[in-house]
mmCIF file of C-alpha atoms and ligand atoms in Angstrom:
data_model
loop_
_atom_site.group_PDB
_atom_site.id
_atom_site.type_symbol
_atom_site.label_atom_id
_atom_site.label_comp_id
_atom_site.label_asym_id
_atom_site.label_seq_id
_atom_site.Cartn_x
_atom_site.Cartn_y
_atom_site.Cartn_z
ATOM 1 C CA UNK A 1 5.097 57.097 104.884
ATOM 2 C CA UNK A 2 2.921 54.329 103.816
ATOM 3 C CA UNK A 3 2.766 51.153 106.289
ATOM 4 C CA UNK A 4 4.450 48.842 103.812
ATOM 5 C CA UNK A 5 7.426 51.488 103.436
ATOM 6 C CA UNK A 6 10.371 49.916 103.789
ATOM 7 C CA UNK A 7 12.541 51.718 106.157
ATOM 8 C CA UNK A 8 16.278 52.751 105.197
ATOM 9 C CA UNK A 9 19.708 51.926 106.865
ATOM 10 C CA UNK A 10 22.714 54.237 105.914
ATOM 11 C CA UNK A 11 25.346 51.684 106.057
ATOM 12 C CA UNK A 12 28.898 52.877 104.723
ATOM 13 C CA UNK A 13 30.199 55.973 104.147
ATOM 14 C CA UNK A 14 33.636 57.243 102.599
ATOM 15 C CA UNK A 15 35.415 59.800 101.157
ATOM 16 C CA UNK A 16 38.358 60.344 98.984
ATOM 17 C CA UNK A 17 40.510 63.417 98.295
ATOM 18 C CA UNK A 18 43.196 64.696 95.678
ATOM 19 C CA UNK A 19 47.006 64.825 97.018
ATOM 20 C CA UNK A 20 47.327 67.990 95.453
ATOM 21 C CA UNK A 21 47.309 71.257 97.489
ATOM 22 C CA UNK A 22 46.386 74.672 96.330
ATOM 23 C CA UNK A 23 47.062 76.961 99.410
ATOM 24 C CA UNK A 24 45.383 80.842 98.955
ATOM 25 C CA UNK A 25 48.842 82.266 98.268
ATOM 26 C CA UNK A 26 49.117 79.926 95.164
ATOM 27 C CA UNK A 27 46.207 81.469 93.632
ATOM 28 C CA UNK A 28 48.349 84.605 93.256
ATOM 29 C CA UNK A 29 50.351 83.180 90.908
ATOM 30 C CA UNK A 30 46.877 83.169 88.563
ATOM 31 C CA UNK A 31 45.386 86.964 89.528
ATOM 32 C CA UNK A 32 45.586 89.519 92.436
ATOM 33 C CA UNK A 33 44.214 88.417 95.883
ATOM 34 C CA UNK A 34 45.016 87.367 99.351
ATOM 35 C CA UNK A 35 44.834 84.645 101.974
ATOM 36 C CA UNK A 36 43.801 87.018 104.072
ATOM 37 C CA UNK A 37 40.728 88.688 101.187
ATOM 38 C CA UNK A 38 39.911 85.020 100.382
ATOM 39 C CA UNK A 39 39.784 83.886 104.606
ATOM 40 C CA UNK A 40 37.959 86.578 105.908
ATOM 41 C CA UNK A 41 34.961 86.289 103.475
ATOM 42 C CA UNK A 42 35.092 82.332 102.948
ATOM 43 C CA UNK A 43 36.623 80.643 105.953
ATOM 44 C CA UNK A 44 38.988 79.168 103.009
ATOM 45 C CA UNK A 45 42.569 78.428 103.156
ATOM 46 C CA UNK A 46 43.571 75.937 101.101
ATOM 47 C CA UNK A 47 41.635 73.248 98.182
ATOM 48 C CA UNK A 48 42.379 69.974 96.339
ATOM 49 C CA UNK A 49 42.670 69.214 93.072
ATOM 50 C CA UNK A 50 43.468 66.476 90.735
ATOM 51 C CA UNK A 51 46.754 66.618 88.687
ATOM 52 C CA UNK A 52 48.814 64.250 86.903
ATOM 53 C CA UNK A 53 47.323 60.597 86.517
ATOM 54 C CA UNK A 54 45.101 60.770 89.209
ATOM 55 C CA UNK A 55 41.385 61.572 88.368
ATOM 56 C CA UNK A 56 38.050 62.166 90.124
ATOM 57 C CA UNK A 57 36.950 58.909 89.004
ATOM 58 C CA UNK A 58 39.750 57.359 90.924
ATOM 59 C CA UNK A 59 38.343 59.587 93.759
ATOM 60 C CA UNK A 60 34.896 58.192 93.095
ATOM 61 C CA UNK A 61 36.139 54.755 92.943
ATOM 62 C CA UNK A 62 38.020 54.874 96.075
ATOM 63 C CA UNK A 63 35.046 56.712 98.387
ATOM 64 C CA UNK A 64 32.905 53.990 96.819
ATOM 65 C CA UNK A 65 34.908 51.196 97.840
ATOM 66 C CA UNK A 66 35.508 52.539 101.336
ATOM 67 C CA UNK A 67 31.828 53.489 102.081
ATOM 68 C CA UNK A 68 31.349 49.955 100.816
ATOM 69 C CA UNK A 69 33.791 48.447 103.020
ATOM 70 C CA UNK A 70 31.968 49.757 106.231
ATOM 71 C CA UNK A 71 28.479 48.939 105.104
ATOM 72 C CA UNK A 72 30.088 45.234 105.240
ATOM 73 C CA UNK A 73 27.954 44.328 102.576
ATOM 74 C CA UNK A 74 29.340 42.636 99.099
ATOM 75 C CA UNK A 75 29.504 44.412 96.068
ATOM 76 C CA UNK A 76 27.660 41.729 94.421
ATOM 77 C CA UNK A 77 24.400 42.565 96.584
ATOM 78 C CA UNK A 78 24.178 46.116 95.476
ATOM 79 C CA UNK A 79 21.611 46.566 93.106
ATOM 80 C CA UNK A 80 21.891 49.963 91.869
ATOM 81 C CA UNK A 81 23.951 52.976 91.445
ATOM 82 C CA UNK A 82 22.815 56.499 91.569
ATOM 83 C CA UNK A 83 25.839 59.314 90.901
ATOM 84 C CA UNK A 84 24.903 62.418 92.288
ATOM 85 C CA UNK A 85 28.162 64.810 91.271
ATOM 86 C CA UNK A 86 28.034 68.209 90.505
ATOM 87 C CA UNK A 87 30.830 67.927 87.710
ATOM 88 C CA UNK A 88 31.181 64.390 86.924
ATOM 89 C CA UNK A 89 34.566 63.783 85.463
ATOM 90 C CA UNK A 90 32.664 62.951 82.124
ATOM 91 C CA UNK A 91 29.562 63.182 80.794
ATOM 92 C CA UNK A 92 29.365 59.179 79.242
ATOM 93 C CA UNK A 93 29.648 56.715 80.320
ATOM 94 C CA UNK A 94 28.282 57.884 83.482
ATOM 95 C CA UNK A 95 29.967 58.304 87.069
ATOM 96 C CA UNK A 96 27.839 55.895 87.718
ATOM 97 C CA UNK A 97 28.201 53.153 84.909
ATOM 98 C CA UNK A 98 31.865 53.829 85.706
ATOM 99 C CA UNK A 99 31.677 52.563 88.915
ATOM 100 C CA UNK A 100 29.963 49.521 88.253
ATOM 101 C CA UNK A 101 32.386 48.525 85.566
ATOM 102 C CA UNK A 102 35.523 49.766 87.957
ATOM 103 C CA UNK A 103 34.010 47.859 91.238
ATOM 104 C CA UNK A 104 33.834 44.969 88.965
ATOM 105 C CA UNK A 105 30.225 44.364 88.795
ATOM 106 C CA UNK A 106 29.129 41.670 86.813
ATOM 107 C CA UNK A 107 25.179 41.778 87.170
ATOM 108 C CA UNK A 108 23.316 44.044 84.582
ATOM 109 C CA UNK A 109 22.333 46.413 87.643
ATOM 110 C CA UNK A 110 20.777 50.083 86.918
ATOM 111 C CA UNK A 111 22.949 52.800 86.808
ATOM 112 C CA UNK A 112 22.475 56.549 86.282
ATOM 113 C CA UNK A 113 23.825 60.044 87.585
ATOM 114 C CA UNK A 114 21.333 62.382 88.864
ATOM 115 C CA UNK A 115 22.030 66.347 88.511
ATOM 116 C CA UNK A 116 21.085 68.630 91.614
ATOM 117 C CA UNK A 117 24.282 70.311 91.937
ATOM 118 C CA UNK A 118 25.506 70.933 95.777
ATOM 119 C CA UNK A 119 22.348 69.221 96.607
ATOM 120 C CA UNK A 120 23.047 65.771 94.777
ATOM 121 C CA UNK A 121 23.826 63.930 97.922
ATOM 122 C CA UNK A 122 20.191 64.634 99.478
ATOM 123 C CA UNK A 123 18.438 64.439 96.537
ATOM 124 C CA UNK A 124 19.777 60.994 95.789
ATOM 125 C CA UNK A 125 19.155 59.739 99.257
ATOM 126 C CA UNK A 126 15.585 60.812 98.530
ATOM 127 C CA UNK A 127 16.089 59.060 95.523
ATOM 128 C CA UNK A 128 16.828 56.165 97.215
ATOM 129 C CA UNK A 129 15.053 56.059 99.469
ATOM 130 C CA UNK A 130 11.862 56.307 97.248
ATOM 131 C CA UNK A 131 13.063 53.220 95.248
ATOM 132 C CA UNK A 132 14.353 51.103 98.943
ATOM 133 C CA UNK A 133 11.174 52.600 100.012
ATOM 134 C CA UNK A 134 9.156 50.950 98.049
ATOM 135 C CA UNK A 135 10.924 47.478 97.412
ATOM 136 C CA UNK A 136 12.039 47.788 93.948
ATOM 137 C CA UNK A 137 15.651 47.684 94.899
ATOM 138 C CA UNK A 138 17.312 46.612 97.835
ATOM 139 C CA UNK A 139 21.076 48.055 98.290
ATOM 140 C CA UNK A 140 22.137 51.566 96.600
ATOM 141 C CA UNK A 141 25.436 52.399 95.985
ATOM 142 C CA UNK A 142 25.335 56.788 96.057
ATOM 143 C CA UNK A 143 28.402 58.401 95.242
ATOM 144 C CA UNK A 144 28.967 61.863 93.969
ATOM 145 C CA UNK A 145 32.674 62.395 92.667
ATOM 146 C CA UNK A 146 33.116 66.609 91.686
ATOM 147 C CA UNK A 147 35.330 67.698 89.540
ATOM 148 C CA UNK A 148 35.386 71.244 90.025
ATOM 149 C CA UNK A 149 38.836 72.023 88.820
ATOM 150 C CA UNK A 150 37.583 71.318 85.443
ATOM 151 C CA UNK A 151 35.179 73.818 85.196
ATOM 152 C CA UNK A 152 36.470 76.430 87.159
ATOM 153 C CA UNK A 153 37.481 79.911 85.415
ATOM 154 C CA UNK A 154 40.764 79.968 86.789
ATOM 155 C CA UNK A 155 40.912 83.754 85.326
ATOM 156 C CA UNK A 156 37.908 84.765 87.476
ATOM 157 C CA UNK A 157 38.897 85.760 91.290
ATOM 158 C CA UNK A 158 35.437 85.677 93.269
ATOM 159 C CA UNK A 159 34.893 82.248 92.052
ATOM 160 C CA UNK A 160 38.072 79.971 91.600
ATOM 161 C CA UNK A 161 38.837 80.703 95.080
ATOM 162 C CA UNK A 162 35.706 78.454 96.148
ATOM 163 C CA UNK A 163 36.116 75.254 94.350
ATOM 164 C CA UNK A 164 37.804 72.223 94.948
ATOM 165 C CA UNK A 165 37.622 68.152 94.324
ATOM 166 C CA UNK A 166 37.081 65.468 96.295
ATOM 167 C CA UNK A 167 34.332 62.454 96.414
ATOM 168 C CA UNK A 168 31.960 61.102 98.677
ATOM 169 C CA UNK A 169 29.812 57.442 99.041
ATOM 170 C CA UNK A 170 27.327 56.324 100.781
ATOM 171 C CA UNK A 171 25.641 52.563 100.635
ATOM 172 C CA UNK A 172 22.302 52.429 102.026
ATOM 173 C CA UNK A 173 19.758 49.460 102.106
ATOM 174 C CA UNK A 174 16.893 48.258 103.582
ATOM 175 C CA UNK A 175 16.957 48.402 107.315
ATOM 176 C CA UNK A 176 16.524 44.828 109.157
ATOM 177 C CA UNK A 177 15.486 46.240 112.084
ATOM 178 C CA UNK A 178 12.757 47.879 111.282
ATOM 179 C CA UNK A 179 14.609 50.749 112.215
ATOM 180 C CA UNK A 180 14.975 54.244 110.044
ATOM 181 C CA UNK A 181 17.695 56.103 109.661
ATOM 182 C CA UNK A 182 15.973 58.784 107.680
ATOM 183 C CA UNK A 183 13.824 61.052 110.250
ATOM 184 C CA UNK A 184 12.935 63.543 107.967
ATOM 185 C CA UNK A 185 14.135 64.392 104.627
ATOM 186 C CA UNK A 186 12.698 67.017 102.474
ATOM 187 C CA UNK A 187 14.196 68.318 98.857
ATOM 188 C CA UNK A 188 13.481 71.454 96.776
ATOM 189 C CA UNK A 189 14.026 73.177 93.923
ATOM 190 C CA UNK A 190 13.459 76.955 92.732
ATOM 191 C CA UNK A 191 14.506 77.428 88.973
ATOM 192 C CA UNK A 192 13.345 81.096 88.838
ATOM 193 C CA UNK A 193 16.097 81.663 90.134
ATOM 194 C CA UNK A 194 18.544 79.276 88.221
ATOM 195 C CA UNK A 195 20.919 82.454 86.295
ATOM 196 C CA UNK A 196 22.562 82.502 90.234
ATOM 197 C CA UNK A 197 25.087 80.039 89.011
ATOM 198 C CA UNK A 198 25.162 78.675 85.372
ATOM 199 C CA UNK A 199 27.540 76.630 83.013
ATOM 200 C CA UNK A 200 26.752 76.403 79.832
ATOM 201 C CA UNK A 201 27.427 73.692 77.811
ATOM 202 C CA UNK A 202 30.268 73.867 75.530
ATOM 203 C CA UNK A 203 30.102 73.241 72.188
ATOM 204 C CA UNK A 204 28.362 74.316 68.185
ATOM 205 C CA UNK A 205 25.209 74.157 66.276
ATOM 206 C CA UNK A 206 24.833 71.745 63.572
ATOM 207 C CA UNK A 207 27.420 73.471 61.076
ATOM 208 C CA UNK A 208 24.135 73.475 58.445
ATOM 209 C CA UNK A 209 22.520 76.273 60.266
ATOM 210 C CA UNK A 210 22.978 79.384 62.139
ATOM 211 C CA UNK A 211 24.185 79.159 65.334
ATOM 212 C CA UNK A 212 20.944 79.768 67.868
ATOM 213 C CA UNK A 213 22.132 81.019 71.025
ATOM 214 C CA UNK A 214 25.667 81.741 72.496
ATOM 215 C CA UNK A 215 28.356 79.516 72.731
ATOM 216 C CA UNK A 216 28.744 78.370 76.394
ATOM 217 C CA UNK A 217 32.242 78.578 78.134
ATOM 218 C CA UNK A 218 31.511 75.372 79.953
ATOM 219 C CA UNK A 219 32.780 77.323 83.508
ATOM 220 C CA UNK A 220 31.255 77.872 86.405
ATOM 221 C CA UNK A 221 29.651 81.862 86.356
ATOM 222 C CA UNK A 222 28.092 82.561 89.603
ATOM 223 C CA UNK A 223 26.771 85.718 91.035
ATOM 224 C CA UNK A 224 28.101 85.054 94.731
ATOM 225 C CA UNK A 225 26.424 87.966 96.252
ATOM 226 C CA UNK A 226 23.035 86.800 95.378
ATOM 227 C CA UNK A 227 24.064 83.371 96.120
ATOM 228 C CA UNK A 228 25.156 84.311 99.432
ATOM 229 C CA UNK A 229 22.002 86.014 100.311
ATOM 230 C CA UNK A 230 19.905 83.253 98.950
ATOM 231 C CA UNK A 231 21.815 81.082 101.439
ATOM 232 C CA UNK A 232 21.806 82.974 104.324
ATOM 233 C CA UNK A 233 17.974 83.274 104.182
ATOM 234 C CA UNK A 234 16.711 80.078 102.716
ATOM 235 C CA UNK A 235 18.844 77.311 104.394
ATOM 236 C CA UNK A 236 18.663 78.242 108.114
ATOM 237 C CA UNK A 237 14.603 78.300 107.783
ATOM 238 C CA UNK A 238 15.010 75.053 105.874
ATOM 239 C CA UNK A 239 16.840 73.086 108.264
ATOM 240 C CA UNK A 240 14.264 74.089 111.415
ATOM 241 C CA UNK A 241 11.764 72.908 109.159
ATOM 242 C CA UNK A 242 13.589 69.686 108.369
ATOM 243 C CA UNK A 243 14.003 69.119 112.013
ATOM 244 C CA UNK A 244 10.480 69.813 112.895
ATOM 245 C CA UNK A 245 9.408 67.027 110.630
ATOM 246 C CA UNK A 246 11.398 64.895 112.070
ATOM 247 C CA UNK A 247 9.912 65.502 115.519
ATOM 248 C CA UNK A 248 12.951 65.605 117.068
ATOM 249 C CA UNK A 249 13.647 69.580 118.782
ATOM 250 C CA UNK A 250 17.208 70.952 117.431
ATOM 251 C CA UNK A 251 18.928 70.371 120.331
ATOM 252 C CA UNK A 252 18.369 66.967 120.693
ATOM 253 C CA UNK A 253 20.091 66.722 117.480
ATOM 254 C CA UNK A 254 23.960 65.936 118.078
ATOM 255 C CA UNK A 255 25.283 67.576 115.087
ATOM 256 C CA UNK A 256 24.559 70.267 111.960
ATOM 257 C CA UNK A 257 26.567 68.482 108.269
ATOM 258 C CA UNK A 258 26.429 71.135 105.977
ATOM 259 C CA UNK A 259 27.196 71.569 102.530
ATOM 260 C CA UNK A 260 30.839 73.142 102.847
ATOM 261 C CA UNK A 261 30.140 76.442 100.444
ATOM 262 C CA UNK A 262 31.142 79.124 103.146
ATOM 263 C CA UNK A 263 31.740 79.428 106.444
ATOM 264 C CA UNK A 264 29.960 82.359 107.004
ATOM 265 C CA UNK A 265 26.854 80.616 105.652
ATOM 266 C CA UNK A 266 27.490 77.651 107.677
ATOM 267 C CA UNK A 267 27.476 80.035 110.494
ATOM 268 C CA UNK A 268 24.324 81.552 109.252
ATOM 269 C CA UNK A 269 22.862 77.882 110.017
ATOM 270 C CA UNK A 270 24.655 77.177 113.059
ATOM 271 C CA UNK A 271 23.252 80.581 114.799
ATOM 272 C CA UNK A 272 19.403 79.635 113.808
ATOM 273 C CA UNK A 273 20.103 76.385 115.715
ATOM 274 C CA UNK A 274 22.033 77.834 118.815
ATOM 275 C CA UNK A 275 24.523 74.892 118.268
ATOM 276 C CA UNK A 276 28.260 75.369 120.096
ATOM 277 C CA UNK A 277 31.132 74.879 117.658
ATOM 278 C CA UNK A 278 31.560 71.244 118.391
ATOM 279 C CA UNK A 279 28.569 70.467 117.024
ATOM 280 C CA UNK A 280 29.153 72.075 113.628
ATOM 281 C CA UNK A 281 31.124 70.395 110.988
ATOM 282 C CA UNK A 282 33.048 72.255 109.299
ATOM 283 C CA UNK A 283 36.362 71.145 107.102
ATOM 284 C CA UNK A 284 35.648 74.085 104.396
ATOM 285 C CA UNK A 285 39.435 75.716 105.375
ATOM 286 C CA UNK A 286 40.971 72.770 103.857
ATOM 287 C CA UNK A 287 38.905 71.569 100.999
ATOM 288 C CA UNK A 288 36.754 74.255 99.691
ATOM 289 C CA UNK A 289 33.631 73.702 98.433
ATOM 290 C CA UNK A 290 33.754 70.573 96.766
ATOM 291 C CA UNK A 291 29.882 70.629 95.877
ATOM 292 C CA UNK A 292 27.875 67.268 96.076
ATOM 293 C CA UNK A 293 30.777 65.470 97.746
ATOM 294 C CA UNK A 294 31.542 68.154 100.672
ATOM 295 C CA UNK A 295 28.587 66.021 103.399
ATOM 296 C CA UNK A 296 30.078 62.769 102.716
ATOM 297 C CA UNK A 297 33.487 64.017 103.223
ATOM 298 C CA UNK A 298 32.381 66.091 106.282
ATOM 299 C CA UNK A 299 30.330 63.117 107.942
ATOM 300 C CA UNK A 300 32.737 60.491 107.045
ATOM 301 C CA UNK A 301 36.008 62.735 108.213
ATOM 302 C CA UNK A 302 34.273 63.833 111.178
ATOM 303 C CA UNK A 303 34.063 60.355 112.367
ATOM 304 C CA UNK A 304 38.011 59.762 111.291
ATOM 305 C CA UNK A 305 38.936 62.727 113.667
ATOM 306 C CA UNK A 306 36.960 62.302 116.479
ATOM 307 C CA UNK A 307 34.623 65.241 116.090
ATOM 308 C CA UNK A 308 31.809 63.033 115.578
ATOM 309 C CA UNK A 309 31.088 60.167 117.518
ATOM 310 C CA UNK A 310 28.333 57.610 116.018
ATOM 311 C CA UNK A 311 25.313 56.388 117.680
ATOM 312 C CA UNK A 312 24.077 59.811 117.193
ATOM 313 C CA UNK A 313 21.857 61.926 114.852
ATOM 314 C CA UNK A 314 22.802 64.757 112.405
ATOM 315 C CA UNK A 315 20.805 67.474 110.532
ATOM 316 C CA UNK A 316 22.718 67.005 107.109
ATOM 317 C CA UNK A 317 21.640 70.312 104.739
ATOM 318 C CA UNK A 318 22.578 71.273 101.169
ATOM 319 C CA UNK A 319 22.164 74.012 98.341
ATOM 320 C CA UNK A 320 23.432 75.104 95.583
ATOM 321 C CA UNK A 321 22.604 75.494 91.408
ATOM 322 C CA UNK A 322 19.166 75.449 89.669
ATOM 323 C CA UNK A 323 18.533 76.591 92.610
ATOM 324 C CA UNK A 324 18.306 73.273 94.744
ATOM 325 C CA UNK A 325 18.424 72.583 97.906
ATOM 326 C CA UNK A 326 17.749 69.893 100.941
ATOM 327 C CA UNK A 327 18.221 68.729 104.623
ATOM 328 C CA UNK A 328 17.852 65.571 106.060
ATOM 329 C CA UNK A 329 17.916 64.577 109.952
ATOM 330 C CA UNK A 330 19.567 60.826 110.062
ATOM 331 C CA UNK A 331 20.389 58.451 112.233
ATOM 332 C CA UNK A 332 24.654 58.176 112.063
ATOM 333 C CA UNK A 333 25.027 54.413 113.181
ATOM 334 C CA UNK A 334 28.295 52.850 114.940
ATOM 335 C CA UNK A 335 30.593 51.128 112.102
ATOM 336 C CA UNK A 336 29.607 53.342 109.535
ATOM 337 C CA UNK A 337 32.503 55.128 108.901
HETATM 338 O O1 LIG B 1 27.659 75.756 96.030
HETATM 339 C C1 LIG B 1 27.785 77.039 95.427
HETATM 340 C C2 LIG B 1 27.681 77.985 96.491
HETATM 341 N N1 LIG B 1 28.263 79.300 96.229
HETATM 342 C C3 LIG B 1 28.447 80.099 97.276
HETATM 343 O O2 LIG B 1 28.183 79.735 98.396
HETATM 344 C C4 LIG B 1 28.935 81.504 97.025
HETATM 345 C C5 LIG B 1 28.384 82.450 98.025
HETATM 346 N N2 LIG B 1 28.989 83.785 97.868
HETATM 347 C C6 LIG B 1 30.166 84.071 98.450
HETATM 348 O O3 LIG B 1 30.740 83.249 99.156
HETATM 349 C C7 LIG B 1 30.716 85.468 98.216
HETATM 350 O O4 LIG B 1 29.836 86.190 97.387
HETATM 351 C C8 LIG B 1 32.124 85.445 97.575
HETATM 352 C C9 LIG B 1 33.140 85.012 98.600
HETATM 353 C C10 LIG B 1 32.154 84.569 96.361
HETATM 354 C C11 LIG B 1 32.503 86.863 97.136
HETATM 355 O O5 LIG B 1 32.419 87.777 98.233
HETATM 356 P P1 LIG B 1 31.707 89.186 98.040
HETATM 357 O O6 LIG B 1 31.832 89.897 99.323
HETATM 358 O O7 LIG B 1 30.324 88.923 97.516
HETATM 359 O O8 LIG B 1 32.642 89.883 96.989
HETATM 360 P P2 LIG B 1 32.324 90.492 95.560
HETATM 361 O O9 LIG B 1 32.324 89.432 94.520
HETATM 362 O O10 LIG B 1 31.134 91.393 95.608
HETATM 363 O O11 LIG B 1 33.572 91.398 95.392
HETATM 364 C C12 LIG B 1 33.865 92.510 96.268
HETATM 365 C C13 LIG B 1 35.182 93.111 95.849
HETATM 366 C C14 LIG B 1 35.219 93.451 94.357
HETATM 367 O O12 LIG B 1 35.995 94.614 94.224
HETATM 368 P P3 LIG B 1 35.277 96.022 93.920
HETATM 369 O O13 LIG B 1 34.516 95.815 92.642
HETATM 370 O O14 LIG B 1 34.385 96.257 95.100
HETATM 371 O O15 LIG B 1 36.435 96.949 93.815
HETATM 372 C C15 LIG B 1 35.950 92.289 93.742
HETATM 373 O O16 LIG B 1 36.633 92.635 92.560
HETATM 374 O O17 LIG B 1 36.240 92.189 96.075
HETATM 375 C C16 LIG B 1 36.941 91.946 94.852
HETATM 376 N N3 LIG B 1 37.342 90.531 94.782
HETATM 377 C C17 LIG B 1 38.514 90.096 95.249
HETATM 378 N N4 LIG B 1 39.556 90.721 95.819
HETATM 379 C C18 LIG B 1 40.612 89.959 96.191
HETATM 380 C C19 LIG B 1 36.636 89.480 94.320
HETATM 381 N N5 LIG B 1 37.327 88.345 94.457
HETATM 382 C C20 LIG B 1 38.502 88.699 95.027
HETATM 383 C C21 LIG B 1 39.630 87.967 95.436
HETATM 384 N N6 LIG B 1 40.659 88.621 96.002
HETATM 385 N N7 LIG B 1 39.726 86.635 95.272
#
């Protein structure tokens, strides 16, 4: 980093989750599988969804106002927004124009969603951090609020078992102290290799012309296998390199956040590192993967249940469509969640 970089305080996180449970045995009702098929191969028992009046922009609006809570800064001093879902609940206005109208914002402050997927979470903070970074803004507001349910193909086994909702926040801003709580964070992207998971847009051509390509479902189609195997070999590689940059030596690192996608791939990590089970973070039986929002929920649940105890550092890594992915070794500060 440049001398005149501005260094970057995490300073709230939160979460938020749907009421509604949908254990493995429910899925039944929808095709032919078991707790025990979906278990073994996903560490998965049970997901969230939204139902009835309750949305993921009420998710997104509750994580934001908890992580902001914590960071014990106003809402008034933030001075921008970045969304980073995976399936906002709408495509305008934003996630994150939402949130600035529903946390009652008054100032004109920027506002945008950002698309990386599983990934969004890092790739914002890199986001954000660039723009903190640099002094062009001073308090950021991330929050990534996935609606999977939505596009889930509830007619297609290997998939819909996987998904669920739930939102994450994070407020970060420019560090007083001079001190960083970013020790290395690299993102990356490989789009050779995008057809791994796809949704199409829904929707028609111009009713004037022919219609040019295919129309898309607007559901998640994934080819898990190769997925899987992208995973297993990419991530754990990733994440040493992550923590080499930071020049900190993995086991002076007190704890591995992963993206929640599989427990077998979150093994896949933990076994690179050497890390014991209390180290690893891992919620992915209750929640599913619920994309951008699953390290936020992870971190700031952690904390909640004792499993994590701040003043400590974490190796927080993600992946998932175009194909993206990230890792990040911060600095997890008392009073943040
Ligand atoms: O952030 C996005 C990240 N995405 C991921 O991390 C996905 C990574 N991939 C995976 O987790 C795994 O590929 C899955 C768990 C999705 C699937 O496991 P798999 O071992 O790759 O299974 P498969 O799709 O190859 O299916 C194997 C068999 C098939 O039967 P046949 O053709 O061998 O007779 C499927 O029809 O298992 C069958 N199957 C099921 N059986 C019972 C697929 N889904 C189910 C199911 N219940 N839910």
């Amino acid at each position: 980093m440049g001398n005149n970089f501005i260094p970057l305080r995490i300073a709230g996180v939160g979460y938020s989750l749907p009421k509604t449970v949908i254990k493995n045995d429910d899925l039944k009702k929808l095709y032919e599988t078991s707790d025990e098929w979906i278990y073994t191969r996903t560490g998965i028992k049970e997901r969230r969804v939204v139902s009835g009046n309750e949305t993921a922009i009420d998710l997104g609006l509750d994580a934001s106002k908890k992580a902001i809570a914590k960071s014990g800064i106003g809402v008034d001093d933030i001075d921008c927004i970045i969304s980073a879902s995976s399936v906002p609940p709408q495509l305008y206005p934003t996630l994150a124009c939402t949130m600035q109208n529903k946390l009652g914002i008054k100032n004109t402050i920027p506002a945008f969603d950002l698309t990386a997927a599983c990934t969004g979470l890092i790739y914002a903070l890199q986001v954000a951090r660039g723009f903190i970074g640099a002094g062009i803004y001073k308090t950021i507001l991330i929050v990534a609020s996935d609606n999977n349910s939505k596009i889930t193909d509830w007619t297609d086994r290997s998939t819909s078992i996987l998904f669920g909702d739930g939102a994450g926040a994070m407020v970060v801003t420019a560090s007083e102290d001079g001190v960083d709580d970013i020790l290395s964070l690299k993102i990356s992207a490989n789009g050779s290799i995008g057809q791994m998971i796809q949704t199409n847009m829904p929707g028609q051509c111009c009713p004037l012309v022919e219609q040019a390509d295919e129309v898309g479902s607007g559901k998640i189609i994934m080819d898990g296998k190769e997925v899987y195997k992208f995973a297993v070999t990419t991530v754990p590689k990733y994440v040493e390199e992550c923590i080499s940059m930071s020049g900190m030596k993995a086991e002076d690192i007190d704890y591995l956040i992963p993206h929640q996608a599989n427990q077998r791939i979150i093994e896949s990590i933990q076994n690179r590192l050497k890390y014991s089970d209390d180290k690893v973070i891992s919620n992915i039986k209750y929640y599913g993967n619920t994309s951008a929002a699953s390290i936020p929920i992870a971190l700031a649940e952690g904390v909640e249940q004792g499993k994590i105890k701040l003043g400590s550092t974490a190796i927080l890594c993600g992946f998932g469509a175009g194909m993206t992915w990230g890792g990040a070794v911060v600095r997890l500060r008392e009073g943040i969640c």
